[in-house]
Coordinates of C-alpha atoms and ligand atoms in Angstrom, one line a residue:
M52 CA 94.6 86.1 159.1
I53 CA 95.1 85.6 162.8
E54 CA 94.6 82.2 164.6
L55 CA 93.1 82.2 168.1
A56 CA 93.5 79.5 170.8
A57 CA 89.9 78.4 171.1
Q58 CA 87.6 75.5 171.8
P59 CA 86.9 73.1 170.3
F60 CA 89.8 74.0 168.0
P61 CA 91.6 77.2 166.8
F62 CA 89.5 80.1 165.4
K63 CA 90.9 82.0 162.4
L64 CA 89.9 85.4 161.5
D65 CA 90.9 88.7 159.7
V66 CA 90.1 91.7 161.9
V67 CA 88.9 93.5 158.9
N68 CA 86.1 90.9 158.2
A69 CA 85.2 90.6 161.9
A70 CA 83.1 92.3 164.4
L71 CA 83.0 92.5 168.2
V72 CA 79.3 92.3 169.3
I73 CA 78.8 93.4 172.7
I74 CA 75.3 92.3 173.9
D75 CA 73.1 94.3 176.1
M76 CA 75.6 95.6 178.7
Q77 CA 73.1 98.2 179.6
R78 CA 72.3 99.4 183.2
D79 CA 68.9 97.7 183.2
F80 CA 70.6 94.3 183.3
V81 CA 73.8 95.1 185.2
E82 CA 72.8 97.8 187.8
P83 CA 70.6 97.5 191.0
G84 CA 67.0 98.9 190.3
G85 CA 66.9 97.7 186.7
F86 CA 65.0 94.8 184.9
G87 CA 67.4 92.2 185.9
E88 CA 67.0 93.0 189.6
S89 CA 63.2 93.3 189.2
L90 CA 63.2 89.7 188.4
G91 CA 64.8 88.8 191.5
N92 CA 68.4 88.5 190.2
D93 CA 71.9 89.2 191.7
V94 CA 73.4 91.7 189.3
S95 CA 76.8 91.5 190.9
L96 CA 77.3 88.4 188.8
L97 CA 77.0 90.5 185.7
Q98 CA 78.9 93.5 187.0
A99 CA 82.0 91.2 187.6
V100 CA 82.7 90.8 183.8
I101 CA 82.7 94.5 183.0
P102 CA 86.5 95.0 183.6
V103 CA 87.5 92.0 181.3
A104 CA 85.0 93.1 178.7
R105 CA 86.5 96.7 178.8
E106 CA 90.0 95.2 178.1
V107 CA 88.8 93.2 175.2
L108 CA 87.0 96.4 173.8
L109 CA 90.1 98.5 174.1
A110 CA 92.2 95.9 172.4
W111 CA 89.7 95.4 169.6
R112 CA 89.4 99.2 169.1
G113 CA 93.2 99.3 169.1
A114 CA 93.2 96.8 166.2
G115 CA 90.7 98.9 164.3
G116 CA 88.0 96.3 164.4
L117 CA 84.3 97.1 163.9
V118 CA 82.4 97.4 167.2
V119 CA 78.6 96.7 167.5
H120 CA 76.7 97.4 170.7
T121 CA 73.3 96.0 171.4
R122 CA 70.6 97.0 173.8
E123 CA 67.3 95.3 174.5
S124 CA 64.8 98.1 174.3
H125 CA 61.3 98.8 173.4
L126 CA 59.7 101.9 171.8
P127 CA 58.0 104.3 174.5
D128 CA 54.4 103.0 173.3
L129 CA 55.5 99.4 173.5
S130 CA 54.1 98.6 170.2
D131 CA 57.2 96.5 169.5
C132 CA 56.8 94.5 172.7
P133 CA 54.6 91.4 172.4
P134 CA 52.0 91.5 175.3
G135 CA 53.1 88.0 176.4
K136 CA 56.8 89.2 176.9
R137 CA 55.4 92.0 179.2
L138 CA 52.8 90.0 181.2
R139 CA 54.7 86.9 182.0
G140 CA 56.1 86.0 185.3
N141 CA 55.7 88.2 188.5
P142 CA 58.5 90.8 188.4
A143 CA 58.6 93.7 190.7
L144 CA 58.6 96.0 187.7
R145 CA 57.4 95.1 184.2
I146 CA 58.7 96.3 181.0
G147 CA 57.5 99.9 180.5
D148 CA 57.0 100.5 184.2
R149 CA 58.9 103.4 185.7
G150 CA 61.8 102.4 188.0
P151 CA 64.8 104.2 189.6
M152 CA 66.4 104.4 186.2
G153 CA 63.4 105.4 184.2
R154 CA 61.0 103.2 182.2
I155 CA 62.2 99.5 182.2
L156 CA 63.7 98.4 178.9
V157 CA 62.4 101.5 177.0
R158 CA 64.6 103.1 174.5
D159 CA 66.4 106.2 175.5
E160 CA 65.7 105.8 179.3
E161 CA 68.5 106.0 181.7
G162 CA 68.5 102.3 182.4
N163 CA 68.7 101.6 178.7
Q164 CA 72.1 103.2 178.6
I165 CA 75.3 101.0 178.2
V166 CA 77.4 101.1 181.1
P167 CA 80.0 104.0 181.2
E168 CA 83.1 101.6 181.1
L169 CA 81.8 100.1 177.8
A170 CA 80.0 103.1 176.4
P171 CA 79.9 103.3 172.5
A172 CA 82.7 105.3 170.9
R173 CA 81.8 107.7 168.0
G174 CA 81.2 105.6 164.9
E175 CA 80.5 102.3 166.7
M176 CA 77.3 100.6 165.8
V177 CA 74.4 100.7 168.4
I178 CA 71.6 98.3 167.7
D179 CA 68.3 98.7 169.5
K180 CA 66.6 95.4 169.7
P181 CA 63.0 94.5 170.6
G182 CA 63.9 90.6 170.9
K183 CA 66.4 88.6 172.6
G184 CA 68.4 88.1 169.4
A185 CA 70.4 90.8 167.7
F186 CA 69.1 89.9 164.3
Y187 CA 65.5 89.9 164.9
A188 CA 63.8 93.2 163.5
T189 CA 67.0 95.1 163.5
G190 CA 68.6 95.0 160.0
L191 CA 71.9 93.9 161.5
H192 CA 72.6 91.2 159.0
E193 CA 72.2 93.7 156.1
M194 CA 74.5 96.2 157.7
L195 CA 77.2 93.6 158.4
I196 CA 76.9 92.2 154.8
E197 CA 77.4 95.7 153.6
R198 CA 80.6 95.8 155.5
G199 CA 81.9 92.4 154.5
I200 CA 81.9 90.8 157.9
T201 CA 82.0 87.1 158.0
H202 CA 83.3 86.5 161.7
L203 CA 81.7 87.7 164.9
L204 CA 83.2 87.7 168.4
F205 CA 80.5 87.9 171.2
M206 CA 80.6 89.1 174.7
G207 CA 78.0 90.6 177.1
V208 CA 74.9 89.4 179.0
T209 CA 73.1 87.3 179.5
T210 CA 75.1 84.2 178.3
E211 CA 72.2 81.8 177.9
V212 CA 69.5 84.5 176.8
C213 CA 70.5 87.3 174.6
V214 CA 74.0 86.2 173.9
Q215 CA 73.2 82.7 173.0
T216 CA 70.1 83.8 170.9
S217 CA 72.2 86.2 168.9
M218 CA 74.9 83.7 168.4
R219 CA 72.7 81.2 167.0
E220 CA 70.9 83.5 164.8
A221 CA 74.3 84.6 163.4
N222 CA 75.3 80.9 163.0
D223 CA 72.3 80.2 160.9
R224 CA 73.0 83.4 158.8
G225 CA 76.5 81.9 158.0
Y226 CA 78.9 83.9 160.3
D227 CA 81.7 82.1 162.2
C228 CA 81.1 83.0 165.7
L229 CA 83.0 82.9 169.0
L230 CA 82.0 83.6 172.5
I231 CA 84.5 85.2 174.9
E232 CA 84.2 83.0 178.0
D233 CA 85.1 85.4 180.7
A234 CA 83.5 88.5 179.1
T235 CA 79.9 87.1 179.3
A236 CA 77.8 86.4 182.3
S237 CA 74.6 84.9 183.6
Y238 CA 72.5 85.4 186.6
F239 CA 72.8 81.6 186.8
P240 CA 76.4 80.4 186.6
E241 CA 75.2 76.7 185.8
F242 CA 73.3 78.2 182.7
K243 CA 76.4 79.8 181.6
A244 CA 78.5 76.6 181.8
A245 CA 75.9 74.8 180.0
T246 CA 75.8 77.4 177.1
L247 CA 79.7 77.3 176.6
A248 CA 79.4 73.5 176.6
M249 CA 76.6 73.5 174.2
I250 CA 78.1 75.9 171.6
T251 CA 81.3 74.1 171.3
A252 CA 79.9 70.6 171.3
Q253 CA 79.7 68.3 168.1
G254 CA 82.5 70.2 166.4
A255 CA 81.6 73.8 167.1
I256 CA 78.0 73.2 166.1
V257 CA 77.0 76.9 167.0
G258 CA 80.7 78.3 167.3
W259 CA 83.8 78.6 169.4
T260 CA 84.7 79.9 172.8
A261 CA 88.1 81.5 173.9
T262 CA 89.3 83.4 176.9
A263 CA 89.7 87.0 176.8
D264 CA 93.4 86.7 177.2
A265 CA 93.5 84.6 174.1
V266 CA 91.5 87.1 172.1
I267 CA 93.6 90.0 173.3
E268 CA 96.8 88.3 172.6
A269 CA 95.9 87.3 169.1
V270 CA 94.5 90.7 168.3
S271 CA 97.5 92.6 169.6
S272 CA 99.9 90.3 167.9
S273 CA 98.1 91.1 164.5
L274 CA 99.1 94.8 164.7
Ligands
C5J297 C1 67.3 89.0 179.3 C2 69.3 89.5 178.0 N1 68.0 88.1 180.1 N2 70.0 90.5 177.5 N3 68.0 89.8 178.3 O1 66.2 89.2 179.3 O2 69.8 88.5 178.1

């Protein structure tokens, strides 16, 4: 059992019963020419957390922990994309349209690949999810139960959309969840700050938050 310095109080976990869940660090959100930029966002805010996320990933791999990568993606015929999700707003490119990195948010396209710095290693789980949450229509919960996982550490993008949705889904399924503050990012820094505050409020109503350094230190000292 390791104890990690966290908000609103220390987070205890066993690496063998925990997974690092890396949400949607895919080129579509993080690189110019993808979905994020087509919505008018500044992707450099998301790129900024890649080095810290990589340090956490390497430390977690070093401790032998389970790693789960997610990608927000749809089938090529878009049969798993609700029409409203595709049609709302006024983006330069809609889901399924062809952009500089292939079809936007479509499985197996270039833009749907995880950035090279955080690319999945052999044996790590990769979950393609049609929704914002990692538990909707993916079978992730059953896969985690099968592996005896009870604690989840989250990082990735975007904090208030896919990360927070996944964390809330996990919390409702009984997992103890922690969000790594400086390894998650939003196109809207104020939304990120609000999300961190919401999660930890009311005695960790959704979960805990901690810095990457605190996670790395705790995990490394467990070796
Ligand atoms: C969004 C995500 N923002 N991964 N997806 O549409 O947060």
